[in-house]
XYZ file of C-alpha atoms in Angstrom:
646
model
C 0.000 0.000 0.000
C 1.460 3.543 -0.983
C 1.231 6.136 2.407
C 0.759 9.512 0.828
C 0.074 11.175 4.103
C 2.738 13.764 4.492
C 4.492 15.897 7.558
C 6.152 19.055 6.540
C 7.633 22.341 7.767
C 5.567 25.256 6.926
C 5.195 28.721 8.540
C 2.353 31.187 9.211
C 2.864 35.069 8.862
C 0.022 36.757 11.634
C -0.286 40.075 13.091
C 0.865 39.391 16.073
C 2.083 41.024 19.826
C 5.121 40.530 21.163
C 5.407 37.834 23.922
C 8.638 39.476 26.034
C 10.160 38.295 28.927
C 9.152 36.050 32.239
C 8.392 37.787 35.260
C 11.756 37.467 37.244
C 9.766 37.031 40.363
C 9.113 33.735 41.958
C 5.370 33.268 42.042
C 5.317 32.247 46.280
C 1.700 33.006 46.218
C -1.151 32.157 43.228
C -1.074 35.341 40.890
C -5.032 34.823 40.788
C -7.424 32.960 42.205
C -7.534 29.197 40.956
C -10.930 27.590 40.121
C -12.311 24.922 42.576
C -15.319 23.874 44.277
C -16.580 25.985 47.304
C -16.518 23.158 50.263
C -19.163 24.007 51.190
C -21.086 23.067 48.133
C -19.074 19.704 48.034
C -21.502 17.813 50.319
C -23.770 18.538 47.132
C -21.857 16.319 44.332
C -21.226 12.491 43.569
C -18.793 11.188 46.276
C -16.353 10.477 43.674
C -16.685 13.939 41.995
C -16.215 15.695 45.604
C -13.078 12.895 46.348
C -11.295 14.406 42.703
C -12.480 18.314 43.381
C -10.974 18.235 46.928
C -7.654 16.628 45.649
C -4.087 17.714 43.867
C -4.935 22.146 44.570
C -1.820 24.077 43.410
C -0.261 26.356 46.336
C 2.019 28.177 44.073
C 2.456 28.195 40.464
C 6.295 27.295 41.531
C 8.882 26.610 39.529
C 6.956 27.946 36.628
C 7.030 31.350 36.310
C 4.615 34.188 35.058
C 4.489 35.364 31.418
C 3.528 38.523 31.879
C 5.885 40.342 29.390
C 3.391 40.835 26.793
C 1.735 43.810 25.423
C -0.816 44.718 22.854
C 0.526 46.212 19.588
C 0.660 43.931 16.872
C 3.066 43.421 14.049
C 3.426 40.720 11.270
C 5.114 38.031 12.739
C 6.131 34.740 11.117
C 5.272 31.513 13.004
C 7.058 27.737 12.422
C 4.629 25.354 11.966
C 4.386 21.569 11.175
C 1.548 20.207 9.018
C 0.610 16.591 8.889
C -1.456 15.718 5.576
C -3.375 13.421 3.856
C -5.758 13.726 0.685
C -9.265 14.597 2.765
C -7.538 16.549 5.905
C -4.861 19.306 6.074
C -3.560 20.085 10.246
C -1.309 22.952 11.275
C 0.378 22.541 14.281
C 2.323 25.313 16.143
C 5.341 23.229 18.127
C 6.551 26.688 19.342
C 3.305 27.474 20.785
C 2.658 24.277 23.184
C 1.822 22.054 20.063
C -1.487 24.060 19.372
C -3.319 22.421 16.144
C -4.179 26.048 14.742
C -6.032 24.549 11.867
C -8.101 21.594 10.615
C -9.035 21.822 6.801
C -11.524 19.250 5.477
C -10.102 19.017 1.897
C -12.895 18.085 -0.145
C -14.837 20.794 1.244
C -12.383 23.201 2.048
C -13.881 23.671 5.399
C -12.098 24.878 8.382
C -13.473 23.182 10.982
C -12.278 24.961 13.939
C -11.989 28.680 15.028
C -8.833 30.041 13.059
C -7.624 32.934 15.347
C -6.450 35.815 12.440
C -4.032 37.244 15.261
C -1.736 36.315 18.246
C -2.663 37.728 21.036
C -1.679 36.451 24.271
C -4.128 37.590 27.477
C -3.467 36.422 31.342
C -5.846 33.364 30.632
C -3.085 30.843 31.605
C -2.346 29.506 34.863
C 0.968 31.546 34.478
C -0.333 34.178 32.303
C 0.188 34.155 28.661
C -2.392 32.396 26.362
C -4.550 33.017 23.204
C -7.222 31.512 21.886
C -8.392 29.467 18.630
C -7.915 25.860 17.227
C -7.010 22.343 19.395
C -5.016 23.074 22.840
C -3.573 20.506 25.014
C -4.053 21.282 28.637
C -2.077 19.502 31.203
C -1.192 20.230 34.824
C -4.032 21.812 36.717
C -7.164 23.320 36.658
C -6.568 26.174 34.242
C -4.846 26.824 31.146
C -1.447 24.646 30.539
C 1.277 26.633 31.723
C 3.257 25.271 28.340
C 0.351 27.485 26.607
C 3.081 29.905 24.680
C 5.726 27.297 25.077
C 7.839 25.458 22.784
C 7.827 21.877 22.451
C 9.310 19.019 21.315
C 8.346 17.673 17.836
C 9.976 14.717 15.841
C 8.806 11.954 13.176
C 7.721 8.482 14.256
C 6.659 5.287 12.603
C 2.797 5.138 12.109
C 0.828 1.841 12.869
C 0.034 2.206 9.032
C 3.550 1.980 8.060
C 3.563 5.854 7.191
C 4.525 8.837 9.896
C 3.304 10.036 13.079
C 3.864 13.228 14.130
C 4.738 13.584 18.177
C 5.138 16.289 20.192
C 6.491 16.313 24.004
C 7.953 18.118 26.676
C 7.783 17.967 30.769
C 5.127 19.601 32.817
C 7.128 21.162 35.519
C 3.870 21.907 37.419
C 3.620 18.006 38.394
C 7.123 16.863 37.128
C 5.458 14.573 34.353
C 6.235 13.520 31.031
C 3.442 13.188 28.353
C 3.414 13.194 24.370
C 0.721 13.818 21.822
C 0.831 12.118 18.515
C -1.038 12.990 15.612
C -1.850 10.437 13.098
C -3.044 10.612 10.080
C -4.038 7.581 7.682
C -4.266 7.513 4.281
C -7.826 8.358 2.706
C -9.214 8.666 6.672
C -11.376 11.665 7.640
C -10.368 11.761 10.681
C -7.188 13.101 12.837
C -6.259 10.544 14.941
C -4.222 11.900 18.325
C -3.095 9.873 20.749
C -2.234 10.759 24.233
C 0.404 9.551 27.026
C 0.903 10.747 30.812
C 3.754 9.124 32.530
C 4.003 9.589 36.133
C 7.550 7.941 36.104
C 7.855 8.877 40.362
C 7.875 6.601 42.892
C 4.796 8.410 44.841
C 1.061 9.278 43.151
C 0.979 12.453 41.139
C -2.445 14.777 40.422
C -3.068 14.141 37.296
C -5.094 16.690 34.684
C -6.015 17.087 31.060
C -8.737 18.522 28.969
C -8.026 18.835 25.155
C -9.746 22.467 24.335
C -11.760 23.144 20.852
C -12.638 26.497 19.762
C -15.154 26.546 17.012
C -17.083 29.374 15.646
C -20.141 31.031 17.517
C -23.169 30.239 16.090
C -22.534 26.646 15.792
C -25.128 24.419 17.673
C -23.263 21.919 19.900
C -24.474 18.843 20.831
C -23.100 16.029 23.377
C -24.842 12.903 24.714
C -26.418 13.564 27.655
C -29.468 15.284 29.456
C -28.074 17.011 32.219
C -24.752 18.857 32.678
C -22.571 20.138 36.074
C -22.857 24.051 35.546
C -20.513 25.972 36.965
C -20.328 29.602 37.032
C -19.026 32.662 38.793
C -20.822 31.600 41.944
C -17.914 28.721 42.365
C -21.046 26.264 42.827
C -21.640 22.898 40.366
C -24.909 22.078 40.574
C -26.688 19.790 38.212
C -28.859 20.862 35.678
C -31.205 19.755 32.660
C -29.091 20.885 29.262
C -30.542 23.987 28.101
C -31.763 24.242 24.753
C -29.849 27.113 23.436
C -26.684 27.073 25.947
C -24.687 29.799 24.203
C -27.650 32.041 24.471
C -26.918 32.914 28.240
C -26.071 36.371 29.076
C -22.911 35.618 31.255
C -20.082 33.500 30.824
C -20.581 29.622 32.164
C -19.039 26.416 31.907
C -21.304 23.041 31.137
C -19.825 19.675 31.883
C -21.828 17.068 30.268
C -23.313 14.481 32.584
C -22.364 11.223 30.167
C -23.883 8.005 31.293
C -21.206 5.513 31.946
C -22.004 3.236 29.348
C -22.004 6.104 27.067
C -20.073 6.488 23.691
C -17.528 9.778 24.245
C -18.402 12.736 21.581
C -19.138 16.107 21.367
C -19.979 18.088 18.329
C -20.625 21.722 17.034
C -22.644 22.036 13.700
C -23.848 25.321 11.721
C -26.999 25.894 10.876
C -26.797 23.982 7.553
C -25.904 20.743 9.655
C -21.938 20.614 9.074
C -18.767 21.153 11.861
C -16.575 19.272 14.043
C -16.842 16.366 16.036
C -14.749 14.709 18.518
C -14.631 11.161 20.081
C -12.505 9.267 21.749
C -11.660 6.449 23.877
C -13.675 5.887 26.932
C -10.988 7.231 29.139
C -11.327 10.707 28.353
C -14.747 10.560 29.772
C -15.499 14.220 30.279
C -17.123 16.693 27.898
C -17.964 20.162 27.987
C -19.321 23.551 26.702
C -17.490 26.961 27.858
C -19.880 29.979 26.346
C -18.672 33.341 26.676
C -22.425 34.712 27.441
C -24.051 37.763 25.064
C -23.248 40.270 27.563
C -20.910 43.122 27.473
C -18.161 41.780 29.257
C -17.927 38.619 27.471
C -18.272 40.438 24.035
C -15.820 42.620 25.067
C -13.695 39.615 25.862
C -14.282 38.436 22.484
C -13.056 41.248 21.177
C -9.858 41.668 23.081
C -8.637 38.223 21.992
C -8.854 38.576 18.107
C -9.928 41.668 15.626
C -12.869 43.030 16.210
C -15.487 42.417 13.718
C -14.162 38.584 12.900
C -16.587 36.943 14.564
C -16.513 34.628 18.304
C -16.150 31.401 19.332
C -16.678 29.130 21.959
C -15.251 25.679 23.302
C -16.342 22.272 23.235
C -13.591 20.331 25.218
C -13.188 16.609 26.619
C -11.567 15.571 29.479
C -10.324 12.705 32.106
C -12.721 13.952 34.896
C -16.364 15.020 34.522
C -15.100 18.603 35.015
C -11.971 20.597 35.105
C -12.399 21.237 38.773
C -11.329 17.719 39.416
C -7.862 16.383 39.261
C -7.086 12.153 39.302
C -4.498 10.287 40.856
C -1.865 8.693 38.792
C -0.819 6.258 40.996
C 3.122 5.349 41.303
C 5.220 4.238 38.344
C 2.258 4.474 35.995
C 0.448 5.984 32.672
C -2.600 6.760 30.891
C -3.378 6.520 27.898
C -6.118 7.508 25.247
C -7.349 8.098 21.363
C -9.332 11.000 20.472
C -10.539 11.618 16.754
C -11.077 14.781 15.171
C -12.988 15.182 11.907
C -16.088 16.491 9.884
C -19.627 15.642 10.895
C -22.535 16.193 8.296
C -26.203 15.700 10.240
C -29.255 17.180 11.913
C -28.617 19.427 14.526
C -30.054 16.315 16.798
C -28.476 14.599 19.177
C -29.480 11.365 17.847
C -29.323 11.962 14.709
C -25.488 12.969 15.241
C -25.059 10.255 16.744
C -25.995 7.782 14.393
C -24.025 10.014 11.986
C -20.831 9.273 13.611
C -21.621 5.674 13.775
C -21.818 5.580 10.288
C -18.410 7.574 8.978
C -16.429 6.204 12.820
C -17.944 3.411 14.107
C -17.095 3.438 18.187
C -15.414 -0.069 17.579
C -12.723 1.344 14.984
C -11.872 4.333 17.691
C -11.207 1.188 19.926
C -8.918 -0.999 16.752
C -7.042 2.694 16.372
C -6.057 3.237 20.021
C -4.820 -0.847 19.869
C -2.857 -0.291 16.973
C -1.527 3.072 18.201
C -0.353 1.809 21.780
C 2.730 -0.563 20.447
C 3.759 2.763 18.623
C 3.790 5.096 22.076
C 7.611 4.299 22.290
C 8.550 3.795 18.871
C 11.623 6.344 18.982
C 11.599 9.294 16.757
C 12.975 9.147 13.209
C 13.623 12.779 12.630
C 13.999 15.663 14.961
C 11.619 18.584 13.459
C 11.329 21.478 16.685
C 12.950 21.436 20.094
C 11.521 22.054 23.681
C 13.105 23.298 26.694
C 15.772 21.395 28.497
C 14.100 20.764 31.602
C 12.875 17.373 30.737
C 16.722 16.411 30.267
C 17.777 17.672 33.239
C 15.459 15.576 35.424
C 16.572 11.908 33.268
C 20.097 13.456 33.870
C 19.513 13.792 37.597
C 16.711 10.628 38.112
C 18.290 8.226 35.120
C 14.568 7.395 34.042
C 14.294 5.274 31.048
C 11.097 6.983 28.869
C 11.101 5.040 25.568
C 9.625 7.464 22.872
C 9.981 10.788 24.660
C 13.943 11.095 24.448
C 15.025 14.038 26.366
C 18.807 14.456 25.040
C 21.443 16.083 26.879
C 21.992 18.659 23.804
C 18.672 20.258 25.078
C 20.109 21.827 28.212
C 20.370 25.547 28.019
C 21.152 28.245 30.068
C 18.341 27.764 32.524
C 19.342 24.924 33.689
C 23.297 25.202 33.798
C 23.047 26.272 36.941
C 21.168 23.260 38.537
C 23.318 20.517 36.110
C 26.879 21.903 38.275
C 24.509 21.695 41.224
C 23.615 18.499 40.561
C 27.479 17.087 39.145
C 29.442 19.388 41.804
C 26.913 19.963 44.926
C 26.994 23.406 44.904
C 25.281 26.120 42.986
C 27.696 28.550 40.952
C 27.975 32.531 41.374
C 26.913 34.313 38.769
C 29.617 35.663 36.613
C 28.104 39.247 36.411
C 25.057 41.334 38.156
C 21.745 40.227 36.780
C 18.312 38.822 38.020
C 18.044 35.433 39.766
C 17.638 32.545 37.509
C 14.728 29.755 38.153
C 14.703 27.917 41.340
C 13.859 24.368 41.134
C 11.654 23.036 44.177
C 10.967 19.569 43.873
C 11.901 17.851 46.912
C 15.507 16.525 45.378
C 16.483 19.231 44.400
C 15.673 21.182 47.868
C 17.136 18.199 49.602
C 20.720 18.899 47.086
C 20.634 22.616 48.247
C 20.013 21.705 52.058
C 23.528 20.325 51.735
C 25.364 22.788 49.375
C 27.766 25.363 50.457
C 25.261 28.266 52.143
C 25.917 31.034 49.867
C 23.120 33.755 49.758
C 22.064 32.373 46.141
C 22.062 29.127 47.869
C 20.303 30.830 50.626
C 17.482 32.576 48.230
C 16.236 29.249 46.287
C 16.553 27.230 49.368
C 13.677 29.872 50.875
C 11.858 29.856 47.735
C 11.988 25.430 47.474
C 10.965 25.836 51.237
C 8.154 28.371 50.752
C 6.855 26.018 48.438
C 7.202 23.004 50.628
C 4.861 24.965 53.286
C 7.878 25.314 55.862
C 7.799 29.120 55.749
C 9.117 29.863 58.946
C 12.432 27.773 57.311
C 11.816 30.233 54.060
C 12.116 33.051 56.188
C 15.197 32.192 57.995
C 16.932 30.866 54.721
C 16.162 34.646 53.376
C 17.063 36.185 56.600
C 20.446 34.287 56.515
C 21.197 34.814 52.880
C 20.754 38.725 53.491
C 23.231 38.900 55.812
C 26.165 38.919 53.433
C 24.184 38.985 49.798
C 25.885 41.307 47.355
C 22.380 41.781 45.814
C 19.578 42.029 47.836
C 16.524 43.073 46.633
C 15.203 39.301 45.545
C 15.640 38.043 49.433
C 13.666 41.439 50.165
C 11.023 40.929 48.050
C 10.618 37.154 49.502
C 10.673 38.386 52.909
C 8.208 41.170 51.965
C 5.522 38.296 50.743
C 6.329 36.320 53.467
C 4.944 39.745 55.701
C 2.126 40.521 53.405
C 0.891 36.466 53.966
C 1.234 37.069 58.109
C -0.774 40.169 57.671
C 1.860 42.536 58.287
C 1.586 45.392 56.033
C 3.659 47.894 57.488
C 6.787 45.633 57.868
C 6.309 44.351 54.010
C 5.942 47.737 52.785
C 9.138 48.938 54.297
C 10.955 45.447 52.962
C 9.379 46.212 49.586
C 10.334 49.880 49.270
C 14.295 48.715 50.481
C 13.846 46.287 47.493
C 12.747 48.329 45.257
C 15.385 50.952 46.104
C 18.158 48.347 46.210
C 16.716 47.084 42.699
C 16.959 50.668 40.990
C 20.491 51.085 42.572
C 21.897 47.941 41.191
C 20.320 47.403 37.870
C 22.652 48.168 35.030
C 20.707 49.131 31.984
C 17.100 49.464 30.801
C 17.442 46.307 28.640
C 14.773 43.373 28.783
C 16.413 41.406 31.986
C 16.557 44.966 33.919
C 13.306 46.248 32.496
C 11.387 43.038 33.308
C 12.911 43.251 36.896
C 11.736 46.569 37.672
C 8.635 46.771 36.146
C 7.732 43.471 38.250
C 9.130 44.846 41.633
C 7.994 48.209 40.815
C 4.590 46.952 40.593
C 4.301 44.892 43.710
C 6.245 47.956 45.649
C 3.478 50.213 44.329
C 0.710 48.122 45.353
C 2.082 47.314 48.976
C 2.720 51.026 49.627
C -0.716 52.554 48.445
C -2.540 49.780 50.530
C -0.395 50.646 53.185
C -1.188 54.340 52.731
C 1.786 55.382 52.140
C 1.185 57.536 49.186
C 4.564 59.778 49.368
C 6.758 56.982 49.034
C 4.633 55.403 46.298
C 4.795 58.406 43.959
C 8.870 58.879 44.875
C 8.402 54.964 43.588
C 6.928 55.760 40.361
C 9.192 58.119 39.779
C 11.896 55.672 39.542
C 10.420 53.399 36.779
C 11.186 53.558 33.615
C 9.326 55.921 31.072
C 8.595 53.214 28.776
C 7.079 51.094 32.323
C 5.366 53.983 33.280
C 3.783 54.351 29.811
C 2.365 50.819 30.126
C -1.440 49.951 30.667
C -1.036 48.487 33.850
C 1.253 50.940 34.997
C -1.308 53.538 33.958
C -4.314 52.315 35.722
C -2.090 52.266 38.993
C -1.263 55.727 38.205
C -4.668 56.159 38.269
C -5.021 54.502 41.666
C -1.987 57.246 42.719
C -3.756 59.825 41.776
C -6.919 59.160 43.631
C -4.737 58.596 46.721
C -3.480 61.831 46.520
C -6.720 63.186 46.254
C -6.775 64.389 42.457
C -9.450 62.537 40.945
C -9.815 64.918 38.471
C -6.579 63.464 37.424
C -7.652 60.144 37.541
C -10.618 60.744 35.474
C -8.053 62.139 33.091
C -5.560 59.141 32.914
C -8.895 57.165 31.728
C -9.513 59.667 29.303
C -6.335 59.084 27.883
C -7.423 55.635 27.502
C -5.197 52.631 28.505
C -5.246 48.986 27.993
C -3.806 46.505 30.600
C -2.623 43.818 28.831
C -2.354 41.485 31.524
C -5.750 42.196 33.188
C -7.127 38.791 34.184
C -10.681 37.422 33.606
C -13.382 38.148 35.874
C -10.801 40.576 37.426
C -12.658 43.878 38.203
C -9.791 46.016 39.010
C -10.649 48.739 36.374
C -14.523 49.140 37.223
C -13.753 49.452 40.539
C -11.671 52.308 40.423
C -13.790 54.007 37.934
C -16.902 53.514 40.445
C -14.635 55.625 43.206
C -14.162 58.227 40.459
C -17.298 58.502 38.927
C -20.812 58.167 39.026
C -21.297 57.283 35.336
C -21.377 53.854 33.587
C -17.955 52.122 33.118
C -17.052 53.021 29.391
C -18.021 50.268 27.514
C -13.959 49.729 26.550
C -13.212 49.231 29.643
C -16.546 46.873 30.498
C -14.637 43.314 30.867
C -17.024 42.752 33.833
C -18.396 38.685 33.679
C -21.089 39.710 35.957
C -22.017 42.838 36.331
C -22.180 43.808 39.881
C -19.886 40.850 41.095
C -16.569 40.563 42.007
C -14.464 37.043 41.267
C -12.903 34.691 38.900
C -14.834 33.579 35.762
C -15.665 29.809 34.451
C -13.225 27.018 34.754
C -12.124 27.281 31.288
């Protein structure tokens, strides 16, 4: 049999923003509030549902950190990508951009069967910030957004159970410290996109385990799963079981619907247009959940709409699939283990009937041949790659290097280590970390329990000092953080970093005062030392500056907080965020005239978070007038809080 299906190297050209640089800052506390379950609604849900919703909560976002370096004006930009092809499907995967499948073309048709974002714009929609929207994410980690959202991975060539190629892509969660690949196979003259999924939990303890593979498709499409009832959850934090509503895209505020499957039920969810064609996806019965995320038809969530793509190109919404029933769950990977599924992705031609679709996809991908594909793909799940085509980040390699794990497949080679982790390979080859060879920003700290346990016992030098806090902190033995800062201050040719640890440490113990005077040393110590106004220096000070700004006006200290924003950077200053807490300074000083003004102006905060209501709450202390409707991101109005699970 001749394999025509073909993998190439392409590349996308897309207005796009500008990523920039990590936030410098170790995240010790949650940036934003993560979605879970009030307890006391828990009593309320299936005793298995309330075991997985209690179970596997992040503390700290630790050792990932933010991407928060982004901004809003976009340029062309060109974009790597890898397509995988056969003659009835064309996919366009971005390996730079956590292995996103941007596009699914039915051939015949020339259909694009998902949402095609026309821009890149990343928004703080990730657990650590950065993340944009359109096509076929992978979502691994925790309840959220994958942290890898804007990440590269790693992409290669691999035998096919059909005799022709695979693609695979790979990388480490650092979040959990797991493993996983996702290969996308094609056959000849099939319909359907074939992806196969892997989590290895290669530890010798259980792991929290998460995924939900995310599917924008374009508003107006009726989606249809099978099942009668579905877990809503909403702003209120509260799942509560409800019959599926006719028309759920039709609500006014954002929500999240988590389809109550029956156990015996065949996995699918679809999203047809009015004329009865779209997307459907299936899978294996371990990826059991499905769901419906609906922006809502009120202002915020249009406005949200907008913010993520060009206005006047239409929405979108998500139909997703998952391990759990919903996203606010995590499973247990026990020891030394894996999961593994098969989802399929293709074109569905029906009634906008459950049933009907149904029967549909029996016809064109009978459940049984989902079943034969996942058999034939699992001898294939360590078939070694034949041909390197995109790399990921080294991280991955450092942990075989340090654990010597054996993960047939998912190779991660020694030529991957960069300059993030060169600092943690002599720790782990010499026992000691090394000085840095010139001024400049802390590196990463690492804060698994091995590696905390390897700087326990290295030389106690006050970098030592400041990632054995941070590893600590993270650990919950804060009172230990504390004195490993305290210690590495004594003799620490820079600083500000042990300040600003201490400084959260006294903003978590409710003492304002004390971490305002900590963060204003900081930030002075910061502006004295930095060398330049290059990316390293800027991102430094315009993530200090920000936290220093914040701690002094809720402290009251308005003086110091102007003398403060004073010291940033003009190009900092002239930022969105930057200009709404100049607006915030202003009030404090009792000019809102001022403040009114610096709205005006108009701003944008890149960053600003969903369901975060920072800018309509000023405005309501400065005027009595409606929010302007560019600034109207509220989810509900009147309410305060995080938004839908996502």
């Amino acid at each position: 049999m001749v394999i025509v299906t073909t993998i190439r190297r392409d590349a996308i050209t897309l207005p796009a923003a500008p990523l920039g640089p990590d936030n410098p800052l170790p995240p010790l506390r949650l940036p934003h509030e993560v979605h879970r379950v009030d307890v006391r609604h828990r009593d309320d849900l299936p005793r298995d549902m309330a075991r997985q919703a209690g179970y596997g909560h992040l503390g700290s976002l630790l050792p990932v950190r933010v991407r928060d370096g982004y901004g809003r004006q976009r340029a062309p930009r060109t974009f790597e990508t890898l397509v995988i092809e056969n003659d009835r499907l064309t996919a366009t995967v971005l390996p730079g951009l956590g292995g996103r499948v941007a596009s699914l073309v039915h051939r015949p048709t020339g259909r694009e069967l998902l949402y095609r974002n026309p821009v890149f714009q990343p928004a703080n929609f990730a657990l650590n910030g950065a993340w944009f929207s359109g096509g076929i994410e992978w979502n691994i980690g925790a309840t959220g957004h994958t942290t890898l959202s804007c990440a590269p991975l790693h992409a290669a060539r691999v035998p096919a159970p059909d005799g022709g190629e695979m693609l695979r892509l790979w990388e480490w969660e650092r979040l959990r410290d797991l493993p996983f690949q996702v290969d996308l196979w094609l056959p000849d003259g099939s319909d359907f996109l074939y992806v196969g999924v892997r989590i290895r939990n290669p530890h010798q303890r259980p792991v929290p385990g998460y995924w939900w593979s995310n599917i924008a498709v374009p508003e107006g499409r009726t989606v249809l799963a099978p099942a009668e009832t579905a877990w809503q959850f909403g702003h209120e934090r509260h799942l509560r079981r409800v019959p599926v509503p006719p028309d759920p895209l039709a609500g006014p505020h954002a929500t999240d619907y988590f389809y109550d499957l029956p156990d015996a039920q065949r996995r699918w969810i679809a999203a047809l247009d009015p004329d009865g064609h779209g997307l459907v996806q299936t899978s294996t019965d371990l990826l059991r959940g499905r769901k419906l995320f609906a922006w809502g038809t009120g202002s915020g969530g249009r406005r949200w709409q907008e913010w993520l793509t060009e206005p006047g190109t239409g929405g979108y919404c998500e139909i997703q699939a998952g391990l759990a029933r919903t996203q606010l769950e995590h499973v247990r990977l026990d020891a030394e283990s894996e999961v593994a599924w098969l989802e399929a992705y293709g074109p569905l031609a029906a009634a906008p009937v459950t049933a009907e679709a149904e029967a549909r996809l029996e016809a064109v991908l009978p459940r049984a041949a989902v079943d034969e594909a996942h058999a034939a793909w699992t001898p294939y799940a360590d078939a070694e790659p034949a041909g390197i085509l995109a790399v990921g980040s080294g991280w991955g390699a450092l942990e075989v290097l340090r654990a010597g794990w054996k993960l047939p497949g998912t190779p991660f080679e020694e030529s991957t280590l960069g300059q993030a982790q060169a600092p943690w390979l002599e720790l782990l080859r010499a026992g000691s970390l090394p000085e840095p060879r010139r001024v400049r920003p802390p590196g990463e700290t690492l804060v698994a329990p091995h590696w905390r346990d390897m700087l326990e016992t290295a030389p106690a030098t006050p970098l030592t000092e400041y990632h054995l806090g941070v590893a600590q902190w993270h650990a919950g033995d804060r009172a230990q953080a504390v004195r490993s800062w305290e210690r590495g201050l004594e003799l620490a040719p820079s600083r500000w970093p042990l300040l600003r640890c201490l400084a959260v440490a006294d903003q978590v113990t409710g003492n304002r005062e004390r971490a305002a005077d900590r963060y204003a040393d900081a930030f002075d110590d910061l502006c004295q030392e930095r060398r330049d106004d290059g990316e390293s220096w800027t991102a430094a000070t315009a993530a200090l500056g920000r936290e220093t700004l914040e701690a002094l006006l809720a402290a009251g200290r308005t003086a110091e907080a102007r003398a403060g924003w004073e010291r940033l950077y003009p190009a900092i200053r002239a930022r969105g965020r930057f200009r709404l807490i100049e607006a915030g300074l202003l009030l404090a000083e009792e000019r809102p005239e001022a403040a009114r003004a610096v709205f005006e102006e108009g701003f944008e905060v890149a960053d600003l978070r969903e369901g975060d209501e920072a800018i309509g709450d000023l405005w309501s202390r400065i005027s009595d007038e409606p929010l302007p409707p560019h600034h109207d991101f509220r989810m509900r109005p009147g309410t305060q809080g995080a938004g839908p699970a996502r």
